[in-house]
């Protein structure tokens, strides 16, 4: 069972979704545990009591400045979860076309939808990327057919994206560091 | 074309998010958020009804604010309103908000449930999925009550779309996990199993997850899933990488589903049906074979997916634990991974191997990787991996490699991460105890632990070493010497001072002969640490000091001086002050005897499960217990040092103070000064979990009793207690009970009878002696209706007796049921003449309370009499030969019994000598002769008993070739009349 999913970057949190009543502290501690780790170490981490006992593990992947962290219990395969993270990121990349950090911020609801197509109530629902993308596509079509206003918001977003982002100091939760907004590595 | 239409979002939201991101400070951000919250509030409260789009936008803003880490306490009602919208986007945001910000307001829940109900009934798959997701994400009991009955129906309905089925399966799983009682089993279960055959792999994946969970509680209901799962797995494993199209992930067909299927199979034992089993074994072999094939892609995703299946396959093989061939292949595969460059694989290989080590088929194979694992412990950069390596070393440890593993772990401890030091300490302590062949190694190991990682040596660990040293007299001298040396280090850990203080207080006398560790040196060494220690340790040291006064009278003045010092007598700490006052008074008031009694050496601790093991189990949580347990099925590693030690070869010592205080049957009152009053200092030593016979000990006992030889000449020496060798000195033995001499006297002239009896226990004796050999049967009868536990009778040879008399005993069962009787056979050999009888010490637990008593074993020198007939002339000739004054012993004493000639005759015969008629001119007198047979020599004995009926007196004269024998026999016999 997936107890916790969160995305954060080197300097702070970006996005998280917790399946149960969990405090901010868990997120904070997870951030500290994971972000301190070197490259080339393994992607599994036993958080102990903090994340609900020795049955739970943190499994994470690091993409450029972003960490994708799952906290899962022993009923899940570790390598399977690594695959799942990869599928998730690839799906994001497909849905947002070269996904970047900003997409995750400006489209919280969309990211949630994509995750919801993969993980539901903590259980893995679908791992086939094409299937997920098909579902998301269908939702977008619905959305378009319902949307009256179009175009203007899109321009607003692209205006924001085209601002001189590297200079913008960002303060999402912790830290106050200027960050490059890199594209995620391509998955071809 | 991008799948997400980025432009169709909400403009106001995008602007708000940009604003937030442009905030230069935390304060500015909070200000902006508060402004927005006020705006949304006023919009929600306003008179003008909001349209769906605005509601959606504001709800979405609230959600974003929440995700930034701010509390949201309104907006729920607006979100609920969105649920009943017909527009997908509005409904979806409503559900998202509800799922993320669950609110237990019952009015809201009712409205939400109503909306969900409508959507479930809508036959619109998108809406149904949204509703199912919401139920699964919230997963509350209320929702379970409302929908648990509907969802199975949706799941197995013929016309449900695949995506709906998928969601329904997981939704049901979620509800079942939250409240199993709400999910009724029924007709649908069989149809769920058949979802394993579904065309749609996503449906199968979701169904496998559901079945894996449900079958744990109802294995029989879902049994048919085994063959379906095997055939599904087989189809996937044998398919070409392109067959499954979308479900092929980096050239690996359906890795996720394969893993899930393999997990499901781990809920059951191996398939009974031979065909199914054959097919499954084929699958497992195929997976193992594929692992050896060159990779189809260099991408890490490819190897991840492939290995996810491989590891799960290995888990299944380990779970079955029945195919030696597969187990060994699995072990070899893991062995390859141990050296893989991927850290993840090394980590997982170590983890899997840990479980493999507990299989009897693969334990040896795992052991061959010891060097690699040790290397991992030394060189891995990642603490997670090192931790796994330490776990594996612990799991693969057995008698053959214990020394190597323990020394490597000790070495690792010097540099180990702080987070895992305590665990390593516990593991080392357990392994050292469990596989100790000689206990000096054990003592060295624990002292090294304290030296290297003193801070992480918990109370359990150092209590345990004290328990073991106290219970094993063969290691006490060594322990005393070693702690003494360890304490000489300029900076030694406080735990070392505690152990040192305790051990020297108990056994310092064993090294006092060496001038380098003479009593004053021992004392000043300990006292030099005193002022550096915590209160608890100082309290312990004070007890050591008072024990020193008893052990070494020459230190009395110095120690009294220390106790008398103001810093002790007026110590601010009440415990220290009390000890100082009491000990000072005790040492000045009590006589040497009383002091010796009060400060008697600690009695052996009752054996029980190691508290360290218990602690490690607690630390690792219940899940890991089995791995840490001695769940090892390997017969060869059947450890003899298991959690509960077999009856210690040490000899029991009923505390002498018990007698003194008239509390004989009470537990040894723990030498009042030391631990009892030390707060919680040593509490654990006394009242931990009661002893549980471990699996390790039981077979051993059965083993012994089965092989019990019929005759004493057979390999008995092998199996019997190594009593003479491991015999403790007399100082270990509590004095016999006061009646012991009286009881012994009853058996001087007879060989059978009841030796002892109280309310609990009866001890009967039957014995026969021939030449210098004897055999004695002791019968222990439990007079109560309660089982005696840890029943352990042992024979002790005080003083030089062990060079004079050899007694071999066999162990008896540690439990004596209520009303039952157990028998113990003693084989006795008289090596040379002796004066004092051996002691029989019986210890057991009755209703939890330890009982002990010491008796004198009815073996006296006269038992080895060989009667000798001789003529009067010969008698007088020998009588005259034994005319040296020290060869004769004579006693004149009053008759205690009626003076009956026949009874006297019987007693003399029972005593063992021949009765010679017509020797003494006075027919009233008795004359006897015999030879005492010992292995080393024979002692000729002549005796004469002259009754004086008028005076009611006797005169007894003994002449033997050995002076002490004369006196001893005279004394023994004089008490019989």
Tab-separated table of N, CA, C and O in Angstrom, chain B residues 447-513:
chain	number	residue	atom	x	y	z
B	447	UNK	N	33.094	-7.432	26.868
B	447	UNK	CA	33.915	-6.327	27.356
B	447	UNK	C	34.401	-5.481	26.191
B	447	UNK	O	34.472	-4.253	26.281
B	448	UNK	N	34.698	-6.121	25.066
B	448	UNK	CA	35.059	-5.352	23.880
B	448	UNK	C	33.917	-4.462	23.430
B	448	UNK	O	34.128	-3.330	23.019
B	449	UNK	N	32.719	-5.015	23.501
B	449	UNK	CA	31.546	-4.220	23.138
B	449	UNK	C	31.500	-2.956	23.972
B	449	UNK	O	31.270	-1.863	23.463
B	450	UNK	N	31.707	-3.131	25.266
B	450	UNK	CA	31.627	-1.972	26.148
B	450	UNK	C	32.746	-0.991	25.816
B	450	UNK	O	32.547	0.216	25.786
B	451	UNK	N	33.907	-1.543	25.519
B	451	UNK	CA	35.037	-0.676	25.208
B	451	UNK	C	34.768	0.134	23.938
B	451	UNK	O	35.001	1.326	23.877
B	452	UNK	N	34.250	-0.562	22.922
B	452	UNK	CA	34.106	0.083	21.619
B	452	UNK	C	32.875	0.980	21.569
B	452	UNK	O	32.904	2.064	21.011
B	453	UNK	N	31.801	0.509	22.124
B	453	UNK	CA	30.538	1.240	21.965
B	453	UNK	C	29.791	1.283	23.288
B	453	UNK	O	28.610	0.958	23.351
B	454	UNK	N	30.478	1.685	24.305
B	454	UNK	CA	29.888	1.670	25.644
B	454	UNK	C	28.542	2.359	25.737
B	454	UNK	O	27.640	1.889	26.422
B	455	UNK	N	28.416	3.472	25.002
B	455	UNK	CA	27.164	4.220	25.095
B	455	UNK	C	25.988	3.425	24.564
B	455	UNK	O	24.842	3.711	24.888
B	456	UNK	N	26.267	2.483	23.709
B	456	UNK	CA	25.175	1.760	23.064
B	456	UNK	C	24.928	0.407	23.705
B	456	UNK	O	24.112	-0.366	23.243
B	457	UNK	N	25.704	0.133	24.740
B	457	UNK	CA	25.499	-1.130	25.436
B	457	UNK	C	24.384	-0.902	26.457
B	457	UNK	O	24.568	-0.202	27.445
B	458	UNK	N	23.245	-1.457	26.175
B	458	UNK	CA	22.100	-1.190	27.034
B	458	UNK	C	22.187	-2.047	28.289
B	458	UNK	O	23.002	-2.967	28.385
B	459	UNK	N	21.337	-1.726	29.233
B	459	UNK	CA	21.328	-2.479	30.480
B	459	UNK	C	21.191	-3.966	30.234
B	459	UNK	O	21.861	-4.788	30.852
B	460	UNK	N	20.319	-4.332	29.293
B	460	UNK	CA	20.091	-5.750	29.038
B	460	UNK	C	21.409	-6.483	28.784
B	460	UNK	O	21.596	-7.613	29.206
B	461	UNK	N	22.290	-5.810	28.051
B	461	UNK	CA	23.520	-6.484	27.664
B	461	UNK	C	24.420	-6.706	28.872
B	461	UNK	O	24.924	-7.800	29.089
B	462	UNK	N	24.611	-5.660	29.658
B	462	UNK	CA	25.557	-5.897	30.760
B	462	UNK	C	24.933	-6.672	31.904
B	462	UNK	O	25.607	-7.367	32.646
B	463	UNK	N	23.612	-6.617	32.052
B	463	UNK	CA	22.972	-7.519	33.018
B	463	UNK	C	23.269	-8.968	32.635
B	463	UNK	O	23.522	-9.822	33.457
B	464	UNK	N	23.173	-9.187	31.325
B	464	UNK	CA	23.272	-10.560	30.844
B	464	UNK	C	24.665	-11.125	31.115
B	464	UNK	O	24.797	-12.277	31.507
B	465	UNK	N	25.681	-10.318	30.892
B	465	UNK	CA	27.017	-10.852	31.123
B	465	UNK	C	27.185	-11.163	32.614
B	465	UNK	O	27.807	-12.170	32.990
B	466	UNK	N	26.578	-10.368	33.465
B	466	UNK	CA	26.666	-10.655	34.901
B	466	UNK	C	25.925	-11.945	35.229
B	466	UNK	O	26.408	-12.769	36.012
B	467	UNK	N	24.773	-12.114	34.636
B	467	UNK	CA	24.021	-13.350	34.873
B	467	UNK	C	24.857	-14.561	34.497
B	467	UNK	O	24.933	-15.544	35.224
B	468	UNK	N	25.479	-14.455	33.324
B	468	UNK	CA	26.198	-15.629	32.831
B	468	UNK	C	27.435	-15.898	33.671
B	468	UNK	O	27.731	-17.037	34.025
B	469	UNK	N	28.137	-14.829	34.025
B	469	UNK	CA	29.322	-15.045	34.855
B	469	UNK	C	28.913	-15.621	36.215
B	469	UNK	O	29.546	-16.541	36.735
B	470	UNK	N	27.827	-15.113	36.762
B	470	UNK	CA	27.384	-15.622	38.060
B	470	UNK	C	26.999	-17.091	37.977
B	470	UNK	O	27.246	-17.864	38.898
B	471	UNK	N	26.395	-17.465	36.859
B	471	UNK	CA	25.902	-18.829	36.751
B	471	UNK	C	26.960	-19.831	36.298
B	471	UNK	O	26.731	-21.021	36.345
B	472	UNK	N	28.084	-19.349	35.809
B	472	UNK	CA	29.077	-20.284	35.278
B	472	UNK	C	30.369	-20.108	36.040
B	472	UNK	O	31.133	-19.182	35.768
B	473	UNK	N	30.603	-21.007	36.935
B	473	UNK	CA	31.779	-20.761	37.773
B	473	UNK	C	33.074	-20.996	37.025
B	473	UNK	O	34.117	-20.559	37.455
B	474	UNK	N	33.011	-21.646	35.845
B	474	UNK	CA	34.270	-21.868	35.135
B	474	UNK	C	34.835	-20.584	34.542
B	474	UNK	O	35.975	-20.540	34.117
B	475	UNK	N	34.015	-19.534	34.486
B	475	UNK	CA	34.506	-18.332	33.828
B	475	UNK	C	34.730	-17.190	34.823
B	475	UNK	O	35.227	-16.138	34.470
B	476	UNK	N	34.387	-17.445	36.082
B	476	UNK	CA	34.407	-16.337	37.031
B	476	UNK	C	35.800	-15.767	37.247
B	476	UNK	O	35.997	-14.546	37.248
B	477	UNK	N	36.756	-16.654	37.386
B	477	UNK	CA	38.116	-16.186	37.613
B	477	UNK	C	38.608	-15.382	36.424
B	477	UNK	O	39.179	-14.297	36.562
B	478	UNK	N	38.327	-15.920	35.234
B	478	UNK	CA	38.757	-15.232	34.027
B	478	UNK	C	38.100	-13.861	33.920
B	478	UNK	O	38.739	-12.863	33.587
B	479	UNK	N	36.803	-13.842	34.230
B	479	UNK	CA	36.064	-12.583	34.132
B	479	UNK	C	36.658	-11.558	35.091
B	479	UNK	O	36.854	-10.390	34.729
B	480	UNK	N	36.970	-11.999	36.291
B	480	UNK	CA	37.529	-11.074	37.273
B	480	UNK	C	38.849	-10.502	36.761
B	480	UNK	O	39.086	-9.295	36.803
B	481	UNK	N	39.669	-11.391	36.227
B	481	UNK	CA	40.973	-10.959	35.742
B	481	UNK	C	40.800	-9.978	34.579
B	481	UNK	O	41.458	-8.940	34.497
B	482	UNK	N	39.879	-10.302	33.676
B	482	UNK	CA	39.729	-9.471	32.489
B	482	UNK	C	39.155	-8.101	32.813
B	482	UNK	O	39.622	-7.094	32.293
B	483	UNK	N	38.139	-8.068	33.671
B	483	UNK	CA	37.606	-6.727	33.996
B	483	UNK	C	38.652	-5.915	34.741
B	483	UNK	O	38.760	-4.712	34.533
B	484	UNK	N	39.390	-6.610	35.570
B	484	UNK	CA	40.425	-5.881	36.299
B	484	UNK	C	41.370	-5.199	35.315
B	484	UNK	O	41.690	-4.017	35.443
B	485	UNK	N	41.780	-5.952	34.293
B	485	UNK	CA	42.683	-5.367	33.295
B	485	UNK	C	41.986	-4.243	32.535
B	485	UNK	O	42.565	-3.191	32.271
B	486	UNK	N	40.716	-4.496	32.181
B	486	UNK	CA	40.001	-3.490	31.389
B	486	UNK	C	39.853	-2.190	32.160
B	486	UNK	O	39.928	-1.101	31.593
B	487	UNK	N	39.686	-2.310	33.464
B	487	UNK	CA	39.469	-1.108	34.273
B	487	UNK	C	40.736	-0.265	34.369
B	487	UNK	O	40.689	0.895	34.768
B	488	UNK	N	41.857	-0.862	34.003
B	488	UNK	CA	43.092	-0.093	34.123
B	488	UNK	C	43.247	0.928	33.017
B	488	UNK	O	44.098	1.810	33.122
B	489	UNK	N	42.446	0.801	31.981
B	489	UNK	CA	42.504	1.812	30.930
B	489	UNK	C	42.202	3.165	31.560
B	489	UNK	O	41.334	3.269	32.420
B	490	UNK	N	42.922	4.189	31.128
B	490	UNK	CA	42.750	5.497	31.779
B	490	UNK	C	41.313	6.010	31.650
B	490	UNK	O	40.768	6.558	32.603
B	491	UNK	N	40.718	5.830	30.476
B	491	UNK	CA	39.328	6.273	30.331
B	491	UNK	C	38.503	5.049	29.993
B	491	UNK	O	38.610	4.520	28.903
B	492	UNK	N	37.759	4.569	30.931
B	492	UNK	CA	36.915	3.458	30.540
B	492	UNK	C	35.454	3.814	30.758
B	492	UNK	O	35.114	4.648	31.594
B	493	UNK	N	34.643	3.201	29.964
B	493	UNK	CA	33.234	3.560	29.938
B	493	UNK	C	32.563	3.199	31.255
B	493	UNK	O	32.940	2.238	31.914
B	494	UNK	N	31.560	3.990	31.593
B	494	UNK	CA	30.878	3.758	32.862
B	494	UNK	C	30.284	2.350	32.936
B	494	UNK	O	30.274	1.725	33.997
B	495	UNK	N	29.805	1.850	31.813
B	495	UNK	CA	29.274	0.479	31.831
B	495	UNK	C	30.344	-0.529	32.236
B	495	UNK	O	30.058	-1.548	32.847
B	496	UNK	N	31.595	-0.213	31.849
B	496	UNK	CA	32.685	-1.095	32.245
B	496	UNK	C	32.854	-1.043	33.758
B	496	UNK	O	33.117	-2.057	34.407
B	497	UNK	N	32.711	0.149	34.315
B	497	UNK	CA	32.832	0.276	35.772
B	497	UNK	C	31.727	-0.527	36.457
B	497	UNK	O	31.960	-1.203	37.462
B	498	UNK	N	30.538	-0.484	35.894
B	498	UNK	CA	29.438	-1.233	36.496
B	498	UNK	C	29.733	-2.729	36.479
B	498	UNK	O	29.630	-3.417	37.496
B	499	UNK	N	30.099	-3.213	35.304
B	499	UNK	CA	30.389	-4.644	35.196
B	499	UNK	C	31.561	-5.001	36.101
B	499	UNK	O	31.532	-5.996	36.834
B	500	UNK	N	32.597	-4.152	36.043
B	500	UNK	CA	33.771	-4.414	36.858
B	500	UNK	C	33.429	-4.409	38.340
B	500	UNK	O	33.853	-5.294	39.100
B	501	UNK	N	32.648	-3.419	38.757
B	501	UNK	CA	32.279	-3.333	40.169
B	501	UNK	C	31.543	-4.570	40.620
B	501	UNK	O	31.840	-5.156	41.668
B	502	UNK	N	30.610	-5.000	39.799
B	502	UNK	CA	29.816	-6.163	40.191
B	502	UNK	C	30.683	-7.419	40.242
B	502	UNK	O	30.669	-8.162	41.218
B	503	UNK	N	31.465	-7.621	39.196
B	503	UNK	CA	32.227	-8.872	39.125
B	503	UNK	C	33.302	-8.931	40.202
B	503	UNK	O	33.484	-9.957	40.864
B	504	UNK	N	34.007	-7.824	40.408
B	504	UNK	CA	35.034	-7.864	41.451
B	504	UNK	C	34.398	-8.034	42.827
B	504	UNK	O	34.937	-8.721	43.694
B	505	UNK	N	33.236	-7.424	43.025
B	505	UNK	CA	32.558	-7.591	44.309
B	505	UNK	C	32.184	-9.037	44.564
B	505	UNK	O	32.173	-9.500	45.706
B	506	UNK	N	31.881	-9.754	43.504
B	506	UNK	CA	31.506	-11.154	43.673
B	506	UNK	C	32.727	-12.064	43.653
B	506	UNK	O	32.833	-13.001	44.428
B	507	UNK	N	33.603	-11.823	42.687
B	507	UNK	CA	34.654	-12.804	42.425
B	507	UNK	C	36.056	-12.221	42.505
B	507	UNK	O	37.009	-12.823	42.032
B	508	UNK	N	36.167	-11.043	43.090
B	508	UNK	CA	37.490	-10.429	43.202
B	508	UNK	C	38.461	-11.317	43.958
B	508	UNK	O	39.658	-11.290	43.717
B	509	UNK	N	37.917	-12.138	44.854
B	509	UNK	CA	38.784	-13.026	45.634
B	509	UNK	C	39.547	-14.001	44.754
B	509	UNK	O	40.610	-14.470	45.107
B	510	UNK	N	38.982	-14.304	43.559
B	510	UNK	CA	39.624	-15.297	42.701
B	510	UNK	C	40.936	-14.784	42.116
B	510	UNK	O	41.743	-15.559	41.636
B	511	UNK	N	41.117	-13.467	42.112
B	511	UNK	CA	42.375	-12.945	41.573
B	511	UNK	C	43.197	-12.246	42.651
B	511	UNK	O	44.216	-11.639	42.370
B	512	UNK	N	42.711	-12.349	43.875
B	512	UNK	CA	43.375	-11.597	44.941
B	512	UNK	C	44.747	-12.167	45.279
B	512	UNK	O	45.568	-11.497	45.903
B	513	UNK	N	45.002	-13.416	44.837
B	513	UNK	CA	46.285	-14.033	45.156
B	513	UNK	C	47.437	-13.344	44.452
B	513	UNK	O	48.554	-13.305	44.939
